[in-house]
CSV table of C-alpha atoms in Angstrom, one decimal:
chain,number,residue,atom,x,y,z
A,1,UNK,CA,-29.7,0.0,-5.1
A,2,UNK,CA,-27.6,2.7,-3.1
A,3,UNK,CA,-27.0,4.0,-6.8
A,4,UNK,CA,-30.3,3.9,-8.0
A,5,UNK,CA,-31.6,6.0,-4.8
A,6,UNK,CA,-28.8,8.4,-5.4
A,7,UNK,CA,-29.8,8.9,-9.1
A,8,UNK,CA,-33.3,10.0,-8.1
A,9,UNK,CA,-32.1,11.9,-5.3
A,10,UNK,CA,-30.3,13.8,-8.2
A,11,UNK,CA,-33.0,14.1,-10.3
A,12,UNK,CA,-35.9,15.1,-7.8
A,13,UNK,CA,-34.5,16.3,-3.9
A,14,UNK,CA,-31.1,17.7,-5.4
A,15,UNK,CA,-32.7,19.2,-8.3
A,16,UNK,CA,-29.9,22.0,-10.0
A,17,UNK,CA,-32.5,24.3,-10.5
A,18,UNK,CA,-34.9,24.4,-7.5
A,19,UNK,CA,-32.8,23.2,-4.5
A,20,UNK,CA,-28.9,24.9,-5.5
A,21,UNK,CA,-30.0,27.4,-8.9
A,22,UNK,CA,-27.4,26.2,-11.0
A,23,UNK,CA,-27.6,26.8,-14.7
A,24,UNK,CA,-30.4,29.4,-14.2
A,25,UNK,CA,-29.3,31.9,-17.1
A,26,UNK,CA,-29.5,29.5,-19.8
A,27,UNK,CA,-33.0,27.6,-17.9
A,28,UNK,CA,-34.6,31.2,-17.8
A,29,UNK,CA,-33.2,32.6,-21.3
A,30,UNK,CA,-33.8,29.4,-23.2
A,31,UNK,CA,-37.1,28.2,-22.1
A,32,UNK,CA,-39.4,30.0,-23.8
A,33,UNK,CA,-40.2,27.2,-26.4
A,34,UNK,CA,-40.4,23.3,-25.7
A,35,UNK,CA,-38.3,21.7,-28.5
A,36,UNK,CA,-35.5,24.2,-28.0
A,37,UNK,CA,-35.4,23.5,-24.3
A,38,UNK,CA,-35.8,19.5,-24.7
A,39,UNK,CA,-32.3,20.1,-27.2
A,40,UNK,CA,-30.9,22.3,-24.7
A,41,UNK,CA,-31.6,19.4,-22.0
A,42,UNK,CA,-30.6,16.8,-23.8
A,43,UNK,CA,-26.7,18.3,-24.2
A,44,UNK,CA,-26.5,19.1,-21.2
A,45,UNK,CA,-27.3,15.6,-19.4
A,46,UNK,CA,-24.7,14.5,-22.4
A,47,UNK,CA,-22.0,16.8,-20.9
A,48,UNK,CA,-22.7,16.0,-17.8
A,49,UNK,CA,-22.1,12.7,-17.8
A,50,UNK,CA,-18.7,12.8,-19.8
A,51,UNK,CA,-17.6,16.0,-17.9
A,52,UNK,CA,-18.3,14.5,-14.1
A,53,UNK,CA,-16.4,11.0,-14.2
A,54,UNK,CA,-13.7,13.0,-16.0
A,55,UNK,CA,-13.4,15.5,-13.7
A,56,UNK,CA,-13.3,12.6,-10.7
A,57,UNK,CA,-10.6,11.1,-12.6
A,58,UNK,CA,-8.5,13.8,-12.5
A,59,UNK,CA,-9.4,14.8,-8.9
A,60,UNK,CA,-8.5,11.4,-8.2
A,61,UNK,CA,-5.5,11.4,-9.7
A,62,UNK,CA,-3.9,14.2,-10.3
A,63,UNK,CA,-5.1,17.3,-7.9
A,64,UNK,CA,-5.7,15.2,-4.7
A,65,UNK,CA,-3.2,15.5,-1.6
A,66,UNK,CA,-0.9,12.8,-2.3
A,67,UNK,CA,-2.3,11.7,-5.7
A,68,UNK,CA,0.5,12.1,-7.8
A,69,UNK,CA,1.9,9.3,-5.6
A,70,UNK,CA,0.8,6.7,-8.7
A,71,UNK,CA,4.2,8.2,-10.8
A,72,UNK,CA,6.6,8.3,-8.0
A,73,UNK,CA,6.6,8.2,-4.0
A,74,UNK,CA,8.3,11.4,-4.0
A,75,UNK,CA,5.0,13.1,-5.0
A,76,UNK,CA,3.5,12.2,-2.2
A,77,UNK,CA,3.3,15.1,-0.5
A,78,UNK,CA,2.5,17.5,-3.3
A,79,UNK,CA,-1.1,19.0,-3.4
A,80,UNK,CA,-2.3,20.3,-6.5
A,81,UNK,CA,-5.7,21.5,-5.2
A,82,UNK,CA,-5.2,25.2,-5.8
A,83,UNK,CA,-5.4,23.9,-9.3
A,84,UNK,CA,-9.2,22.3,-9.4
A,85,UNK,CA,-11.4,25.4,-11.2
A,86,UNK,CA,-8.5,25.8,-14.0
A,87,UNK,CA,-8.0,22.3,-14.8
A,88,UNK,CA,-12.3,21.5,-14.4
A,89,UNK,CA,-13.1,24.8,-16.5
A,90,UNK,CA,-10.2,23.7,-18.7
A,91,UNK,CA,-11.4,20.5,-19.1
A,92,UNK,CA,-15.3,21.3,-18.8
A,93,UNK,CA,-14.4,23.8,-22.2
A,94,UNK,CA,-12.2,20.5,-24.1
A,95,UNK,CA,-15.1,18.4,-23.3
A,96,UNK,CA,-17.7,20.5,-25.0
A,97,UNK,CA,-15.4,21.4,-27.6
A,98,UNK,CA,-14.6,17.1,-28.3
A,99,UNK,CA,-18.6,16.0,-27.8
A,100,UNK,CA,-19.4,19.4,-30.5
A,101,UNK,CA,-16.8,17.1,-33.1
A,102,UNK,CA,-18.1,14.1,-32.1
A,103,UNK,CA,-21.8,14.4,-32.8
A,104,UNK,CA,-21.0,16.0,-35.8
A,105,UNK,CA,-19.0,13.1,-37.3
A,106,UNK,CA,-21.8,10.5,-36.4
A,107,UNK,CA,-25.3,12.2,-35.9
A,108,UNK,CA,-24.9,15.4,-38.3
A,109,UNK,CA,-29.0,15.3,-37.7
A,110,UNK,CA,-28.7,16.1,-33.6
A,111,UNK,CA,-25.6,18.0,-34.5
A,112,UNK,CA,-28.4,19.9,-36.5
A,113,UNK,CA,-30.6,20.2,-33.4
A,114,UNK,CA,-27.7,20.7,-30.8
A,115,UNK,CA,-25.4,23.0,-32.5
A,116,UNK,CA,-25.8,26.0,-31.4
A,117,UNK,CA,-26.3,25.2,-27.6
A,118,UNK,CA,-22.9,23.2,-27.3
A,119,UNK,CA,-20.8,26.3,-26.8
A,120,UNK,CA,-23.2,28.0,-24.5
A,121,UNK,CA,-23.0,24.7,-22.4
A,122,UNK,CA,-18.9,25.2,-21.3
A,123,UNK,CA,-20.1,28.7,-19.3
A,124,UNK,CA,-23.4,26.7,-17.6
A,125,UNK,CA,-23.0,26.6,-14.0
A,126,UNK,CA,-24.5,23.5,-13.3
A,127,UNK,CA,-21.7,21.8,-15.2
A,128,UNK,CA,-18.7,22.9,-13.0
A,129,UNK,CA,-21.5,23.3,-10.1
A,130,UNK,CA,-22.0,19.5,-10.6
A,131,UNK,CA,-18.4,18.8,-10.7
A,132,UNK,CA,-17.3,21.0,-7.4
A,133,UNK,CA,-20.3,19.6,-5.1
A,134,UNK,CA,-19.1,15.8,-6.3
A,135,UNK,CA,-15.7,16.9,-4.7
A,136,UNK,CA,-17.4,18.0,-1.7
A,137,UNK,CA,-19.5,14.6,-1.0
A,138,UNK,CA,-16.3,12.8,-1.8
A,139,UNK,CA,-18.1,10.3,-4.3
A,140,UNK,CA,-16.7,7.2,-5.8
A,141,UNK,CA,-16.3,6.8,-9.4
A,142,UNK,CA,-19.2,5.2,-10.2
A,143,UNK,CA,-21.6,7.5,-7.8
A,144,UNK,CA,-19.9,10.8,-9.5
A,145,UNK,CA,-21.2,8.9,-12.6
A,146,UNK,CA,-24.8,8.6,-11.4
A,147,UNK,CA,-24.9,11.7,-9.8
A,148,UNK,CA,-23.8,13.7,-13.7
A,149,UNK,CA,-26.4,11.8,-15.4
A,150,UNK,CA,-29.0,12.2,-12.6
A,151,UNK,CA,-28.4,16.0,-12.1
A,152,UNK,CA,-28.5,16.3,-15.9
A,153,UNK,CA,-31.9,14.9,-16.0
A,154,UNK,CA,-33.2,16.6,-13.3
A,155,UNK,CA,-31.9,20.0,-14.9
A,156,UNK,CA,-33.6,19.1,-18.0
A,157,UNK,CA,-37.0,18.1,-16.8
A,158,UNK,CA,-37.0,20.9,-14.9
A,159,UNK,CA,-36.1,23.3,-18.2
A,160,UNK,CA,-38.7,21.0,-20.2
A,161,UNK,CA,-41.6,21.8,-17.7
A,162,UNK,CA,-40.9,25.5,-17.7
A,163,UNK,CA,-40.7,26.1,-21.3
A,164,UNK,CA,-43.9,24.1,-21.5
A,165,UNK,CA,-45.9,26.4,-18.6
A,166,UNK,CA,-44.4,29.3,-20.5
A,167,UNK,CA,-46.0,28.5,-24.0
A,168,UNK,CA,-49.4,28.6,-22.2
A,169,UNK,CA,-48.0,31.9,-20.7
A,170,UNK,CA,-47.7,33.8,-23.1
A,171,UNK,CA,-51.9,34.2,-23.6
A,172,UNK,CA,-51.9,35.8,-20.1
A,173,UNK,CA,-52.5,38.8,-19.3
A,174,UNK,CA,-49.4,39.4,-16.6
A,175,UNK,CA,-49.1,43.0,-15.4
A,176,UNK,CA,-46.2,45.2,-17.4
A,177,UNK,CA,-43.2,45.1,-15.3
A,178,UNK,CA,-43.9,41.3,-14.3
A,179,UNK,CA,-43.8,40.4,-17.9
A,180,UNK,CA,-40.6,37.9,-18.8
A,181,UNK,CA,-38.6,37.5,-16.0
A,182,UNK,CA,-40.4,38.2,-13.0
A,183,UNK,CA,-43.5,36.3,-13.8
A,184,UNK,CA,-40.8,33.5,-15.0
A,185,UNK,CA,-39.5,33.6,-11.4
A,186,UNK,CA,-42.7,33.6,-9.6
A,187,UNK,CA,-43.3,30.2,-11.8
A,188,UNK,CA,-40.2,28.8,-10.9
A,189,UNK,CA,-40.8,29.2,-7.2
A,190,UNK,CA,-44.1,27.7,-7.6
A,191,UNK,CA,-42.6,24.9,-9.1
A,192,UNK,CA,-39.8,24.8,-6.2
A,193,UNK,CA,-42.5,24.3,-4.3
A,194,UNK,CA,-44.4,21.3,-6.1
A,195,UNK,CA,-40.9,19.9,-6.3
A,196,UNK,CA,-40.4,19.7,-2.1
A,197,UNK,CA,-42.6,17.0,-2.0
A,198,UNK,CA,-40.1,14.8,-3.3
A,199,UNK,CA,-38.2,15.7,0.2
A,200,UNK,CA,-37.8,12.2,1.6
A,201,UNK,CA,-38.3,9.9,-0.9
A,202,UNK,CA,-36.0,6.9,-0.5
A,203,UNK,CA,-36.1,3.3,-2.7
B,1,UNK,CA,-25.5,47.3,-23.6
B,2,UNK,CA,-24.4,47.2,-27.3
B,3,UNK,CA,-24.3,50.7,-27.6
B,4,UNK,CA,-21.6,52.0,-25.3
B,5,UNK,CA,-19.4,49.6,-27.2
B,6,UNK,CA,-19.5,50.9,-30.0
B,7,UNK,CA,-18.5,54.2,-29.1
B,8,UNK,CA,-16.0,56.4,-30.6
B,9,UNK,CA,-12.6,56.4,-28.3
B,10,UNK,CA,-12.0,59.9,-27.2
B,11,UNK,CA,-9.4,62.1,-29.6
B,12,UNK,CA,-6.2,62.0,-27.6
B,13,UNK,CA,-5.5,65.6,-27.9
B,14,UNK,CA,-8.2,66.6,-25.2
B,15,UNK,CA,-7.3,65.4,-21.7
B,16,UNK,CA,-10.5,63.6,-20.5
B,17,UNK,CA,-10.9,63.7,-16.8
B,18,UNK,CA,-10.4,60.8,-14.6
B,19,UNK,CA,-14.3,61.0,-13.8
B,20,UNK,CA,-16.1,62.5,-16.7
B,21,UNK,CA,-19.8,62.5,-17.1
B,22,UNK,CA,-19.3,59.9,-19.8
B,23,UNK,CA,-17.1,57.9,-17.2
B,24,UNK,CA,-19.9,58.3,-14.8
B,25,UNK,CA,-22.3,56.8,-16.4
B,26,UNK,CA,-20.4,53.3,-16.8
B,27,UNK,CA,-20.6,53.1,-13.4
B,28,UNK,CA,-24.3,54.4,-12.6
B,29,UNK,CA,-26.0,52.9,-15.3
B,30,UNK,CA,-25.8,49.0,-14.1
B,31,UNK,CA,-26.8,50.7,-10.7
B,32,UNK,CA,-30.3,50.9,-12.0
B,33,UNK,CA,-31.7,51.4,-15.7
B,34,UNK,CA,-29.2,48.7,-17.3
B,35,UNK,CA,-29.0,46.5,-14.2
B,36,UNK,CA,-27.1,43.0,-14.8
B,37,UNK,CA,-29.5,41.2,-12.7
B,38,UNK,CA,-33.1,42.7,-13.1
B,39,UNK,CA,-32.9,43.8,-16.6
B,40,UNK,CA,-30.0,41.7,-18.2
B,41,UNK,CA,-31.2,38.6,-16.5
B,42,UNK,CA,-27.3,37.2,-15.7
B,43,UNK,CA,-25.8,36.2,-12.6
B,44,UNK,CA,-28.8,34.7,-11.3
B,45,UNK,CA,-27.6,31.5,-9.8
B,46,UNK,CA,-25.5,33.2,-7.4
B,47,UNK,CA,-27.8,35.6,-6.7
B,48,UNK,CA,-30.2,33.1,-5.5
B,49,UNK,CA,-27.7,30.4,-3.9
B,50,UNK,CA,-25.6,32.4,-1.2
B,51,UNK,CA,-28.3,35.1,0.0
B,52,UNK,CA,-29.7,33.3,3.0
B,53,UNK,CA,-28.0,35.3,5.1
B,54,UNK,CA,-26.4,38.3,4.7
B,55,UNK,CA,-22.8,38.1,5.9
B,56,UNK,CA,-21.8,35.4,3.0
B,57,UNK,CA,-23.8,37.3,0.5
B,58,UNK,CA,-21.7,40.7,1.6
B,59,UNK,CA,-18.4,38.3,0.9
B,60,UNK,CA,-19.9,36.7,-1.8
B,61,UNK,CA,-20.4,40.7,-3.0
B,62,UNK,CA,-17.0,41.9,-2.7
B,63,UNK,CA,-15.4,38.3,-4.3
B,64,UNK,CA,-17.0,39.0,-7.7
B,65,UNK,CA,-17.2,43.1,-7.5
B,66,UNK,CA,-12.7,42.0,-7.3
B,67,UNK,CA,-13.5,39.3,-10.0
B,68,UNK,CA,-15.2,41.5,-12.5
B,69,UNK,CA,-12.8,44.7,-12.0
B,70,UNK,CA,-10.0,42.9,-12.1
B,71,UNK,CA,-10.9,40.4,-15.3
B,72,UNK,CA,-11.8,43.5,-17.5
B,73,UNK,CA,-8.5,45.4,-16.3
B,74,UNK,CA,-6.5,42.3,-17.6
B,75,UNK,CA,-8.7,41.4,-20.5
B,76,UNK,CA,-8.8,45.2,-21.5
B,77,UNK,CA,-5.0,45.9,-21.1
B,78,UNK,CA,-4.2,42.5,-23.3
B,79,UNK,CA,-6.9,42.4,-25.7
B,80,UNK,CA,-4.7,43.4,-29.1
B,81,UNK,CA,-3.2,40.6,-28.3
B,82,UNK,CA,-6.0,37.8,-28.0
B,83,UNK,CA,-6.5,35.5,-31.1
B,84,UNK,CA,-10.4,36.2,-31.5
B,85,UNK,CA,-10.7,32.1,-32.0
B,86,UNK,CA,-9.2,31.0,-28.4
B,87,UNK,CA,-10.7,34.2,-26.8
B,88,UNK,CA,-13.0,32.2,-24.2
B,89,UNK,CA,-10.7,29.9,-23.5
B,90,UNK,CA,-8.2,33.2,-22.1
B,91,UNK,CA,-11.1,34.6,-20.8
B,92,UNK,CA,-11.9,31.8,-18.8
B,93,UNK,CA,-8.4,31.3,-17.9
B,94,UNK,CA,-8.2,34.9,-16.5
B,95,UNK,CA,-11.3,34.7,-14.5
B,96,UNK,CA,-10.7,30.9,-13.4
B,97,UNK,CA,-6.8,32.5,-11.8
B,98,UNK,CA,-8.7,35.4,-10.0
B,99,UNK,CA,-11.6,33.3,-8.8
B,100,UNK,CA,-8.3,30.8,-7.3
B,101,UNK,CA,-7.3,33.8,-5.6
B,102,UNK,CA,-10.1,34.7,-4.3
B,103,UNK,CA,-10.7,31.4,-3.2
B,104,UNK,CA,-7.0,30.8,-1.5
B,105,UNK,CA,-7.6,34.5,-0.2
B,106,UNK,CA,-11.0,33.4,1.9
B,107,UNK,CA,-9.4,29.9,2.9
B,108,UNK,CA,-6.7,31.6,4.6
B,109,UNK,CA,-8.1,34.4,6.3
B,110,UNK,CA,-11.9,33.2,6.9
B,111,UNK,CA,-12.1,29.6,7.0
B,112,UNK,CA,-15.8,29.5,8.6
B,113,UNK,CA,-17.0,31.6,5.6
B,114,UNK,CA,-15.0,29.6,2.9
B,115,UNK,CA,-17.0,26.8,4.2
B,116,UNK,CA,-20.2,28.5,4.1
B,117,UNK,CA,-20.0,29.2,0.7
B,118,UNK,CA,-18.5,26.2,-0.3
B,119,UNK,CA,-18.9,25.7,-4.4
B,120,UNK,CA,-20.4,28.8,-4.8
B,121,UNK,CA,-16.9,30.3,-5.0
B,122,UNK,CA,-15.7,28.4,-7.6
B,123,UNK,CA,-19.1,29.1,-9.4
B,124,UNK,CA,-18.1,32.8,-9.7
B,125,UNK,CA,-16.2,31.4,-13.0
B,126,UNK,CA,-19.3,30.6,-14.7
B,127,UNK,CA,-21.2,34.0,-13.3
B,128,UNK,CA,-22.0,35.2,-16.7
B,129,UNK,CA,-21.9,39.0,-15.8
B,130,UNK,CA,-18.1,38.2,-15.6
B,131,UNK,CA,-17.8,37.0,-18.8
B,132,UNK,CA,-20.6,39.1,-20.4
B,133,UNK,CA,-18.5,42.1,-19.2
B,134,UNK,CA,-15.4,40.7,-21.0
B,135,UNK,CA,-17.0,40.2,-24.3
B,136,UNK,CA,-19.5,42.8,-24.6
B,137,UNK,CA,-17.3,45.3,-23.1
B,138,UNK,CA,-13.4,44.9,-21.9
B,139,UNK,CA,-12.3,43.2,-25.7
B,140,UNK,CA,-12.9,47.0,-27.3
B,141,UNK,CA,-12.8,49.6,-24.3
B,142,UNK,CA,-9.3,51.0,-22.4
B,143,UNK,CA,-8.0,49.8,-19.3
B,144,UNK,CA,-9.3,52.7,-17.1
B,145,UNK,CA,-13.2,52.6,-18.8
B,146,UNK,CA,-13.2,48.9,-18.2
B,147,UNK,CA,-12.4,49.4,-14.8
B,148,UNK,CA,-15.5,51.7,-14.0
B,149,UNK,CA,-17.6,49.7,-16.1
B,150,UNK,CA,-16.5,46.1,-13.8
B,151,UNK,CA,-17.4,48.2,-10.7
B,152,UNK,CA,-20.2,49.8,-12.3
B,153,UNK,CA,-21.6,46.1,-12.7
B,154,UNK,CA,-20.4,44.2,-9.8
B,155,UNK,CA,-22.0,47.2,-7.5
B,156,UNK,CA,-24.9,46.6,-9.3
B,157,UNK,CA,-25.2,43.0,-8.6
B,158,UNK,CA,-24.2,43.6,-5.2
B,159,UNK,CA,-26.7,45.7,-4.6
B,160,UNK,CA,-29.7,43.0,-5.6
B,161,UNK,CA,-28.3,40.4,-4.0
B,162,UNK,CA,-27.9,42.4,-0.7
B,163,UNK,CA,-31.9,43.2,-0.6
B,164,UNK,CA,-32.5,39.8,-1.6
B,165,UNK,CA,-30.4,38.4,1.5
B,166,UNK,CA,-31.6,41.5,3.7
B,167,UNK,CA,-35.5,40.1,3.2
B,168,UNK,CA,-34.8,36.7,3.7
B,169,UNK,CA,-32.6,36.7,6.5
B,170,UNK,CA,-34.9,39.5,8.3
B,171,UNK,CA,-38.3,37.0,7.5
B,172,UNK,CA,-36.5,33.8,7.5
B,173,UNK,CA,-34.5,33.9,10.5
B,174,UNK,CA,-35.7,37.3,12.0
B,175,UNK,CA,-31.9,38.5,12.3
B,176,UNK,CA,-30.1,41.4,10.1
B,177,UNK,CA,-26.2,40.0,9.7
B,178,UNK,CA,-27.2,38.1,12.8
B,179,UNK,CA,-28.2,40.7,14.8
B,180,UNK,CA,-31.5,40.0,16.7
B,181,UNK,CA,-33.8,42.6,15.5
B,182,UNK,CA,-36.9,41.3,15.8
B,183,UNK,CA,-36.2,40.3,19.4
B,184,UNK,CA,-34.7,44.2,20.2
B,185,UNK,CA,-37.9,46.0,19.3
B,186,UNK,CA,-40.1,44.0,21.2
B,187,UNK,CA,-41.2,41.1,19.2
B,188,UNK,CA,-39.6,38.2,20.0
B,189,UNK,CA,-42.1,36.0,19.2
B,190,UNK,CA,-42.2,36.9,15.5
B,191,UNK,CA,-43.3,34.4,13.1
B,192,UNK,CA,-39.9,32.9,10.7
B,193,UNK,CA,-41.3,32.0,7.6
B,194,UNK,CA,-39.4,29.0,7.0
B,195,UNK,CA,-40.4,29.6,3.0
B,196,UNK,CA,-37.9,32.6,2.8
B,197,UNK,CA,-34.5,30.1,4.2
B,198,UNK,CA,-35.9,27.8,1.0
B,199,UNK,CA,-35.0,28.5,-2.5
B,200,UNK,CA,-38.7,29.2,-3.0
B,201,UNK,CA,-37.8,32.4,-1.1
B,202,UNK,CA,-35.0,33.7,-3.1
B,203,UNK,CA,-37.3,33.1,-6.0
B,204,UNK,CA,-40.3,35.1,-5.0
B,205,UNK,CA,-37.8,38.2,-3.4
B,206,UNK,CA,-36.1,38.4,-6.3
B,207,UNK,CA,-39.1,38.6,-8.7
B,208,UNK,CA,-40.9,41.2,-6.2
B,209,UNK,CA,-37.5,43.3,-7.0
B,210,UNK,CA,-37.5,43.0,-10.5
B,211,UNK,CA,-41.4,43.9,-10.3
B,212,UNK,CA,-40.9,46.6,-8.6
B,213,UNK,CA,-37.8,48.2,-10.5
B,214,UNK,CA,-39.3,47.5,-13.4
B,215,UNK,CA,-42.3,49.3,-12.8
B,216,UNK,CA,-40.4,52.5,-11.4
B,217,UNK,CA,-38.2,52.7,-14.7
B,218,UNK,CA,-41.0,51.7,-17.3
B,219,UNK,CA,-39.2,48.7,-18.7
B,220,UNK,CA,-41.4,46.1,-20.1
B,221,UNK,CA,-39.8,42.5,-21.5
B,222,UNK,CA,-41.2,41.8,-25.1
């Protein structure tokens, strides 16, 4: 239950996009048609929730103070923490690069449809975003899971219902220097908006 | 953006100045009519995420105006020697050292503030002016040019996300860098518009920004 409530906490109150604006250069430059943004969605949640456990793993195990204790007691002391954006960009970039040659042995079809958005995924800022902030709430294993999946989704409804409000857009008349970006904005906030309501919500 | 990397490099024979017009304008033009933020839409997450109040934001500034001069020296002085196949992984690698730098740098010397910005930090990795600057310009410009140009763009961030911060932390919390201002000029019961501390705030601030320097310069998004 406490994982369940987390998971929509992730998707709805600790949306990426309208509560921290992670992964905002590829939400406002790849939203401007539906299908593209659903593929765009759909690899990220699928990186996320390789990319997060992984990262815990190594967090865990590796970079923690004292974590290295697992080979030999005289590691104990060591603290590889200065380490943690090399090793989670490092592996963040594998991760992408190993899912890209994974769906393209078994689904050449979504490899089709993903292709070209895997690569821009490693630089995303929601990715490592989601990664850092699970270090910060100290999260178990099976919460940092959750929490990659749930933040996924919530980054790709969010990226779903923009490109969808934007394909109406584009019969408006919006004033000249408003046009793209600023009216994209302005649309985004509203939506920020629609999406406090969520603020509370527990199961 | 594409243009200026595809410029001729300068004949050797004729001694350019250390700041020649041409130099110049690598660092004006991201000030306004090339702008990474309003008119090359990059960087926006952090521009948003740390400019509730000023004081981080002013940090936050100076961390990636170091990030971005210092990643386009280094890319720019190595980048004969970069297979063009692992290039993002070195660029990363050089940006993701600097950011730990940074990051060790703020930890030791201004704990409070590293806890204030918290992630966002790290997230200067994944800024993509930083990396945008590597590719489009410090893999096929000199050391010195990719200098200005870094500073050219990180001022040019830092200025946008200052006037974002300015607004909201003036209408959210009715303090510039926590100075009372409101309260010195005889207002001390001034509304806060708790809307401006939200993300809805950063949203609408920013897009007034672009609105207006969009209109002054005449660029219109297809």
């Amino acid at each position: 239950m406490e994982l369940f409530n987390l998971g929509i906490k992730s998707i709805f109150i600790d949306n990426m996009i309208f509560a921290y604006f992670l992964g905002m250069c590829s939400f406002l430059a790849v939203s401007k048609k539906v299908s593209t943004a659903i593929g765009l969605g759909a690899a990220v949640v699928f990186v996320l929730g390789i990319t997060v456990p992984v990262d815990w793993l190594v967090q865990e195990y590796i970079l923690k103070e004292g974590a290295l204790s697992w080979i030999s007691p005289q590691f104990a002391e060591m603290n590889l923490e200065f380490l943690q954006f090399i090793m989670f960009i490092a592996i963040i970039a594998a991760m992408v690069q190993l899912v890209e040659m994974i769906i393209e042995k078994f689904s050449p079809a979504l490899y089709g449809s993903l292709g070209i958005f895997l690569p821009l995924i490693a630089v995303n800022c929601a990715i490592l975003g989601a990664s850092l902030f699970m270090v910060q709430r100290d999260y178990t294993l099976a919460e940092a899971s959750v929490y990659g999946v749930g933040s996924g989704l919530g980054w790709m409804f969010a990226i779903v219902a923009l490109a969808a409000v934007r394909e109406k857009l584009k019969y408006s008349n919006v004033p000249d220097g408003l046009k793209g970006l600023g009216i994209t904005m302005i649309i985004t906030g509203l939506m920020g908006i629609a999406f406090k309501s969520f603020i509370g919500i527990a199961i | 953006m594409s243009a200026e990397t595809l410029e001729k490099p300068v004949e050797k024979a004729v001694k350019e100045p250390l700041f020649s017009k041409r130099r110049r304008k690598f660092v004006t033009d991201p000030l306004d009519d090339d702008n990474p933020v309003t008119i090359q839409v990059l960087g926006i997450c952090s521009a948003l995420a740390v400019t509730v109040k000023m004081e981080p934001t002013l940090i936050m500034s100076i961390a990636v105006v170091f990030v971005i001069v210092f990643s386009n020296l280094i890319i720019s002085l190595i980048r004969n020697t970069i297979p063009g196949r692992i290039r993002i992984i070195v660029q990363l690698g050089v940006i993701a050292t600097l950011v730990t730098v940074v990051s060790e740098v703020l930890k030791a010397y201004n704990y409070p503030m590293y806890k204030v910005l918290g992630a966002f930090v790290g997230l200067i990795i994944t800024n993509c002016i930083v990396m945008g600057r590597l590719e489009a310009f410090a893999m096929g410009n000199k050391a010195w040019d990719s200098v200005l140009d870094g500073m050219g763009s990180g001022f040019g961030y830092a200025w946008v996300i200052l006037t974002v911060s300015f607004f909201r932390e003036l209408f959210g919390s009715g303090t510039v860098f926590d100075f009372p201002l409101f309260e010195k000029i005889g207002l001390a019961n001034f509304p806060t518009n708790g809307l401006m501390v939200d993300s809805i705030g950063a949203f609408m601030i920013l897009a007034i920004i672009i609105w207006v320097q969009r209109t002054r310069n005449g660029y219109v998004e297809n």
